[in-house]
PDB file of C-alpha atoms in Angstrom:
ATOM      1  CA  TYR A1490      91.990 113.736 135.000  1.00 34.00           C
ATOM      2  CA  GLN A1491      90.953 112.996 131.093  1.00 36.00           C
ATOM      3  CA  ARG A1492      92.017 115.231 128.961  1.00 39.00           C
ATOM      4  CA  ARG A1493      90.143 115.135 125.483  1.00 40.00           C
ATOM      5  CA  VAL A1494      91.985 116.438 122.826  1.00 42.00           C
ATOM      6  CA  HIS A1495      90.756 117.902 119.251  1.00 41.00           C
ATOM      7  CA  GLY A1496      93.446 117.987 116.472  1.00 42.00           C
ATOM      8  CA  GLY A1497      93.771 117.872 112.775  1.00 43.00           C
ATOM      9  CA  HIS A1498      93.398 114.189 112.915  1.00 45.00           C
ATOM     10  CA  GLY A1499      90.719 113.889 115.240  1.00 44.00           C
ATOM     11  CA  LEU A1500      89.569 112.548 118.938  1.00 45.00           C
ATOM     12  CA  ARG A1501      92.618 111.010 120.534  1.00 47.00           C
ATOM     13  CA  ARG A1502      91.250 107.459 121.942  1.00 49.00           C
ATOM     14  CA  TYR A1503      93.001 107.817 125.632  1.00 48.00           C
ATOM     15  CA  SER A1504      94.701 110.846 127.496  1.00 47.00           C
ATOM     16  CA  THR A1505      98.215 111.635 127.835  1.00 51.00           C
ATOM     17  CA  ALA A1506      98.355 111.841 131.549  1.00 50.00           C
ATOM     18  CA  PRO A1507     101.576 112.527 133.317  1.00 54.00           C
ATOM     19  CA  GLN A1508     104.062 109.670 133.682  1.00 55.00           C
ATOM     20  CA  GLY A1509     102.535 108.046 136.741  1.00 60.00           C
ATOM     21  CA  ALA A1510      99.329 109.297 136.760  1.00 70.00           C
ATOM     22  CA  LYS A1511      96.331 107.322 135.719  1.00 79.00           C
ATOM     23  CA  LYS A1512      95.033 106.975 132.319  1.00 80.00           C
ATOM     24  CA  TYR A1513      91.607 107.494 130.809  1.00 79.00           C
ATOM     25  CA  ASP A1514      89.969 106.274 127.516  1.00 74.00           C
ATOM     26  CA  LEU A1515      87.809 108.485 125.298  1.00 73.00           C
ATOM     27  CA  PHE A1516      85.016 107.995 127.633  1.00 79.00           C
ATOM     28  CA  GLY A1517      86.455 108.185 131.047  1.00 80.00           C
ATOM     29  CA  TYR A1518      87.152 104.721 131.802  1.00 81.00           C
ATOM     30  CA  GLU A1519      90.631 103.623 133.245  1.00 84.00           C
ATOM     31  CA  VAL A1520      93.041 102.094 131.559  1.00 83.00           C
ATOM     32  CA  SER A1521      96.106 100.129 132.686  1.00 87.00           C
ATOM     33  CA  THR A1522      99.571 101.242 131.738  1.00 87.00           C
ATOM     34  CA  ALA A1523     101.392  98.057 132.313  1.00 87.00           C
ATOM     35  CA  THR A1524     102.821  97.745 129.086  1.00 90.00           C
ATOM     36  CA  GLY A1525     105.936  95.939 130.336  1.00 91.00           C
ATOM     37  CA  PRO A1526     104.971  92.201 130.103  1.00 92.00           C
ATOM     38  CA  PHE A1527     103.600  92.878 126.874  1.00 93.00           C
ATOM     39  CA  LEU A1528     107.192  94.760 125.643  1.00 93.00           C
ATOM     40  CA  LYS A1529     108.781  91.677 126.655  1.00 95.00           C
ATOM     41  CA  GLN A1530     106.965  89.293 124.614  1.00 95.00           C
ATOM     42  CA  ILE A1531     107.385  91.416 121.740  1.00 95.00           C
ATOM     43  CA  LYS A1532     110.926  91.837 121.731  1.00 95.00           C
ATOM     44  CA  GLU A1533     110.996  88.228 121.641  1.00 95.00           C
ATOM     45  CA  THR A1534     108.777  87.355 118.978  1.00 95.00           C
ATOM     46  CA  LYS A1535     110.599  85.738 115.525  1.00 96.00           C
ATOM     47  CA  PHE A1536     108.303  87.127 113.364  1.00 94.00           C
ATOM     48  CA  TYR A1537     106.589  90.511 113.108  1.00 94.00           C
ATOM     49  CA  ASP A1538     103.108  89.528 112.862  1.00 94.00           C
ATOM     50  CA  ASP A1539     103.509  87.751 116.151  1.00 95.00           C
ATOM     51  CA  ALA A1540     104.487  91.218 117.313  1.00 95.00           C
ATOM     52  CA  GLY A1541     101.646  92.623 116.124  1.00 93.00           C
ATOM     53  CA  GLU A1542      99.412  90.184 117.649  1.00 95.00           C
ATOM     54  CA  LEU A1543     100.552  90.910 121.048  1.00 95.00           C
ATOM     55  CA  ILE A1544      99.237  94.763 120.192  1.00 93.00           C
ATOM     56  CA  VAL A1545      95.766  93.395 119.660  1.00 93.00           C
ATOM     57  CA  LYS A1546      96.212  91.788 122.676  1.00 94.00           C
ATOM     58  CA  MET A1547      97.256  95.013 124.709  1.00 92.00           C
ATOM     59  CA  ASN A1548      94.120  96.475 123.342  1.00 88.00           C
ATOM     60  CA  LEU A1549      91.918  94.160 124.359  1.00 89.00           C
ATOM     61  CA  ALA A1550      93.397  93.963 127.957  1.00 89.00           C
ATOM     62  CA  ASN A1551      92.874  97.684 128.229  1.00 88.00           C
ATOM     63  CA  THR A1552      96.617  98.266 128.082  1.00 90.00           C
ATOM     64  CA  PRO A1553      96.633 100.983 125.229  1.00 90.00           C
ATOM     65  CA  PRO A1554     100.574 100.704 123.168  1.00 93.00           C
ATOM     66  CA  ASP A1555     102.669 103.979 124.199  1.00 93.00           C
ATOM     67  CA  LEU A1556     105.975 105.157 122.517  1.00 96.00           C
ATOM     68  CA  GLU A1557     108.181 102.359 123.510  1.00 96.00           C
ATOM     69  CA  THR A1558     105.713  99.891 122.299  1.00 96.00           C
ATOM     70  CA  TYR A1559     105.427 101.118 118.867  1.00 96.00           C
ATOM     71  CA  ASN A1560     108.987 100.978 118.844  1.00 97.00           C
ATOM     72  CA  ALA A1561     109.429  97.960 119.703  1.00 97.00           C
ATOM     73  CA  LEU A1562     106.776  96.398 116.968  1.00 96.00           C
ATOM     74  CA  LEU A1563     108.605  98.890 114.507  1.00 97.00           C
ATOM     75  CA  GLU A1564     112.156  97.029 115.780  1.00 97.00           C
ATOM     76  CA  ARG A1565     110.516  93.807 115.143  1.00 97.00           C
ATOM     77  CA  ILE A1566     108.998  94.529 111.660  1.00 97.00           C
ATOM     78  CA  CYS A1567     112.568  95.863 110.387  1.00 97.00           C
ATOM     79  CA  ASN A1568     114.653  92.471 112.081  1.00 96.00           C
ATOM     80  CA  CYS A1569     112.790  89.860 111.986  1.00 94.00           C
ATOM     81  CA  PRO A1570     113.386  87.827 108.536  1.00 92.00           C
ATOM     82  CA  SER A1571     109.778  87.789 107.255  1.00 92.00           C
ATOM     83  CA  LYS A1572     105.974  88.488 108.276  1.00 92.00           C
ATOM     84  CA  ALA A1573     105.577  84.747 109.244  1.00 92.00           C
ATOM     85  CA  SER A1574     107.520  81.067 109.275  1.00 90.00           C
ATOM     86  CA  ALA A1575     106.794  81.214 105.430  1.00 88.00           C
ATOM     87  CA  PRO A1576     107.111  84.628 103.733  1.00 82.00           C
ATOM     88  CA  ILE A1577     104.049  85.948 101.801  1.00 86.00           C
ATOM     89  CA  ALA A1578     103.843  86.856  98.995  1.00 88.00           C
ATOM     90  CA  GLY A1579     103.733  90.793  98.412  1.00 87.00           C
ATOM     91  CA  GLU A1580     104.981  91.359 101.679  1.00 89.00           C
ATOM     92  CA  SER A1581     106.360  94.366 102.412  1.00 93.00           C
ATOM     93  CA  LYS A1582     108.422  95.295 105.759  1.00 95.00           C
ATOM     94  CA  PHE A1583     107.932  99.409 104.402  1.00 96.00           C
ATOM     95  CA  CYS A1584     103.821  98.876 104.475  1.00 95.00           C
ATOM     96  CA  ALA A1585     103.829  97.275 107.716  1.00 96.00           C
ATOM     97  CA  MET A1586     105.434 100.589 109.425  1.00 97.00           C
ATOM     98  CA  MET A1587     103.605 102.642 107.299  1.00 97.00           C
ATOM     99  CA  ASP A1588     100.383 101.068 108.687  1.00 96.00           C
ATOM    100  CA  VAL A1589     101.990 101.198 112.352  1.00 96.00           C
ATOM    101  CA  LEU A1590     103.230 105.052 112.322  1.00 97.00           C
ATOM    102  CA  GLU A1591      99.553 105.803 111.063  1.00 96.00           C
ATOM    103  CA  GLU A1592      97.902 103.735 113.792  1.00 93.00           C
ATOM    104  CA  MET A1593     100.466 105.643 116.598  1.00 94.00           C
ATOM    105  CA  ASP A1594      99.715 108.801 115.160  1.00 93.00           C
ATOM    106  CA  HIS A1595      95.937 108.937 114.210  1.00 91.00           C
ATOM    107  CA  ARG A1596      94.470 105.896 116.494  1.00 86.00           C
ATOM    108  CA  TYR A1597      96.358 107.408 119.418  1.00 86.00           C
ATOM    109  CA  GLY A1598      98.104 110.520 119.002  1.00 90.00           C
ATOM    110  CA  ILE A1599     101.565 109.430 119.748  1.00 94.00           C
ATOM    111  CA  LYS A1600     103.882 111.018 117.449  1.00 96.00           C
ATOM    112  CA  PRO A1601     106.828 108.648 116.231  1.00 96.00           C
ATOM    113  CA  ASP A1602     110.169 109.480 116.978  1.00 97.00           C
ATOM    114  CA  LEU A1603     113.744 109.405 115.704  1.00 98.00           C
ATOM    115  CA  GLN A1604     113.955 105.971 116.330  1.00 98.00           C
ATOM    116  CA  SER A1605     110.821 105.214 115.382  1.00 98.00           C
ATOM    117  CA  TRP A1606     111.863 106.473 111.884  1.00 98.00           C
ATOM    118  CA  THR A1607     114.887 105.119 111.859  1.00 98.00           C
ATOM    119  CA  TYR A1608     113.702 101.832 111.704  1.00 98.00           C
ATOM    120  CA  VAL A1609     111.690 102.627 108.959  1.00 98.00           C
ATOM    121  CA  MET A1610     115.151 103.735 107.057  1.00 98.00           C
ATOM    122  CA  GLU A1611     117.151 100.708 108.595  1.00 98.00           C
ATOM    123  CA  ALA A1612     114.453  98.414 106.289  1.00 97.00           C
ATOM    124  CA  LEU A1613     114.443 100.515 103.379  1.00 97.00           C
ATOM    125  CA  VAL A1614     118.482 100.243 103.558  1.00 98.00           C
ATOM    126  CA  ALA A1615     118.154  96.510 103.866  1.00 97.00           C
ATOM    127  CA  GLU A1616     116.105  96.522 101.065  1.00 95.00           C
ATOM    128  CA  GLY A1617     117.799  98.525  99.117  1.00 94.00           C
ATOM    129  CA  ASP A1618     115.105 100.868  98.256  1.00 94.00           C
ATOM    130  CA  PHE A1619     117.130 104.104  97.491  1.00 95.00           C
ATOM    131  CA  ARG A1620     113.541 105.442  96.164  1.00 93.00           C
ATOM    132  CA  LEU A1621     111.963 105.388  99.087  1.00 95.00           C
ATOM    133  CA  GLY A1622     115.052 105.964 101.107  1.00 97.00           C
ATOM    134  CA  TRP A1623     115.348 109.449  99.677  1.00 96.00           C
ATOM    135  CA  LEU A1624     111.847 110.031 100.729  1.00 95.00           C
ATOM    136  CA  CYS A1625     111.995 108.927 104.316  1.00 97.00           C
ATOM    137  CA  ILE A1626     115.295 110.905 104.694  1.00 97.00           C
ATOM    138  CA  ALA A1627     112.899 114.374 103.545  1.00 96.00           C
ATOM    139  CA  SER A1628     109.974 113.222 105.698  1.00 95.00           C
ATOM    140  CA  MET A1629     112.187 113.195 108.517  1.00 97.00           C
ATOM    141  CA  GLU A1630     113.647 116.610 107.836  1.00 97.00           C
ATOM    142  CA  SER A1631     109.862 117.530 107.736  1.00 96.00           C
ATOM    143  CA  LEU A1632     109.431 116.501 111.043  1.00 95.00           C
ATOM    144  CA  GLY A1633     112.756 118.377 112.062  1.00 97.00           C
ATOM    145  CA  MET A1634     114.343 114.943 112.907  1.00 97.00           C
ATOM    146  CA  THR A1635     118.114 114.264 111.058  1.00 97.00           C
ATOM    147  CA  CYS A1636     118.207 111.339 109.641  1.00 97.00           C
ATOM    148  CA  PRO A1637     121.665 109.618 111.085  1.00 98.00           C
ATOM    149  CA  ALA A1638     124.560 109.708 108.750  1.00 98.00           C
ATOM    150  CA  ASN A1639     125.371 106.084 108.379  1.00 98.00           C
ATOM    151  CA  LEU A1640     121.709 105.204 106.878  1.00 98.00           C
ATOM    152  CA  VAL A1641     122.121 108.457 104.421  1.00 98.00           C
ATOM    153  CA  SER A1642     125.302 107.162 103.131  1.00 98.00           C
ATOM    154  CA  ALA A1643     123.962 103.545 103.106  1.00 98.00           C
ATOM    155  CA  ASN A1644     121.244 104.920 100.878  1.00 97.00           C
ATOM    156  CA  GLU A1645     123.632 106.439  98.752  1.00 97.00           C
ATOM    157  CA  GLU A1646     125.425 103.379  98.045  1.00 97.00           C
ATOM    158  CA  ASN A1647     122.421 101.721  97.194  1.00 96.00           C
ATOM    159  CA  PHE A1648     121.580 104.540  94.869  1.00 94.00           C
ATOM    160  CA  ASN A1649     125.005 104.265  93.200  1.00 94.00           C
ATOM    161  CA  LYS A1650     125.233 100.291  93.178  1.00 94.00           C
ATOM    162  CA  ALA A1651     121.773 100.546  90.935  1.00 90.00           C
ATOM    163  CA  LYS A1652     122.984 103.379  88.895  1.00 89.00           C
ATOM    164  CA  VAL A1653     126.025 101.410  88.017  1.00 90.00           C
ATOM    165  CA  ALA A1654     124.139  98.082  87.296  1.00 87.00           C
ATOM    166  CA  GLY A1655     121.749 100.558  85.200  1.00 82.00           C
ATOM    167  CA  LEU A1656     118.832  99.709  87.637  1.00 78.00           C
ATOM    168  CA  ASP A1657     118.698 103.959  88.761  1.00 76.00           C
ATOM    169  CA  PHE A1658     115.490 104.441  87.037  1.00 72.00           C
ATOM    170  CA  PRO A1659     112.104 102.242  86.224  1.00 69.00           C
ATOM    171  CA  ALA A1660     113.567 100.142  83.127  1.00 66.00           C
ATOM    172  CA  ASN A1661     109.429 101.501  81.489  1.00 62.00           C
ATOM    173  CA  LEU A1662     110.555 104.981  81.883  1.00 61.00           C
ATOM    174  CA  ARG A1663     114.007 105.107  80.827  1.00 58.00           C
ATOM    175  CA  ARG A1664     113.679 105.071  77.161  1.00 60.00           C
ATOM    176  CA  ASN A1665     111.077 108.378  77.377  1.00 61.00           C
ATOM    177  CA  ALA A1666     113.847 110.010  79.998  1.00 59.00           C
ATOM    178  CA  PRO A1667     116.726 112.209  78.107  1.00 61.00           C
ATOM    179  CA  GLU A1668     120.215 111.541  78.310  1.00 63.00           C
ATOM    180  CA  SER A1669     120.984 113.850  80.554  1.00 63.00           C
ATOM    181  CA  PHE A1670     118.321 113.197  82.887  1.00 63.00           C
ATOM    182  CA  GLU A1671     119.281 112.789  86.944  1.00 65.00           C
ATOM    183  CA  PRO A1672     116.736 110.694  88.697  1.00 62.00           C
ATOM    184  CA  LYS A1673     117.894 111.929  92.143  1.00 61.00           C
ATOM    185  CA  ALA A1674     117.149 115.151  91.193  1.00 62.00           C
ATOM    186  CA  TRP A1675     113.630 114.667  90.161  1.00 59.00           C
ATOM    187  CA  GLY A1676     112.801 112.451  93.281  1.00 56.00           C
ATOM    188  CA  VAL A1677     112.281 109.337  91.040  1.00 52.00           C
TER     189      VAL A1677
END
């Protein structure tokens, strides 16, 4: 069967058929659900750009990615050392992950789950970006998810390290902030 779903973000490209049932695209053509071989390849990539290319190959093979496939891609972005063999100037794992979450939700109608957001938070903790970590935790809470306690704690440790080093607040704004200004209270 085909199900067209209208929502706040447009029309889903693929139907959400029950497990084992046939799936169809927007135009009524049957799509493959054989994600296993692609999933295995994604998990074996050494650089996350290669994992992203496999998602493109899946689409070309008329095999839309599912939640498990997207979570495997997020895991590779989180745990690979870089986008490619030579790091690229301005490369951002966080931006790459946000692109994946947007594609999941807006293109395929797949809602990121706790595991999806956990990979994002793991990457932010590893990068020491406590500000985006706070935003990620708040986003998870707004979606009814609870960030794992170890990641919340690690994010707080990153904040405390930055505070001790005097890096808890952007230097260009520090001279304008009152002495008692608490960055966390203002979300910066």
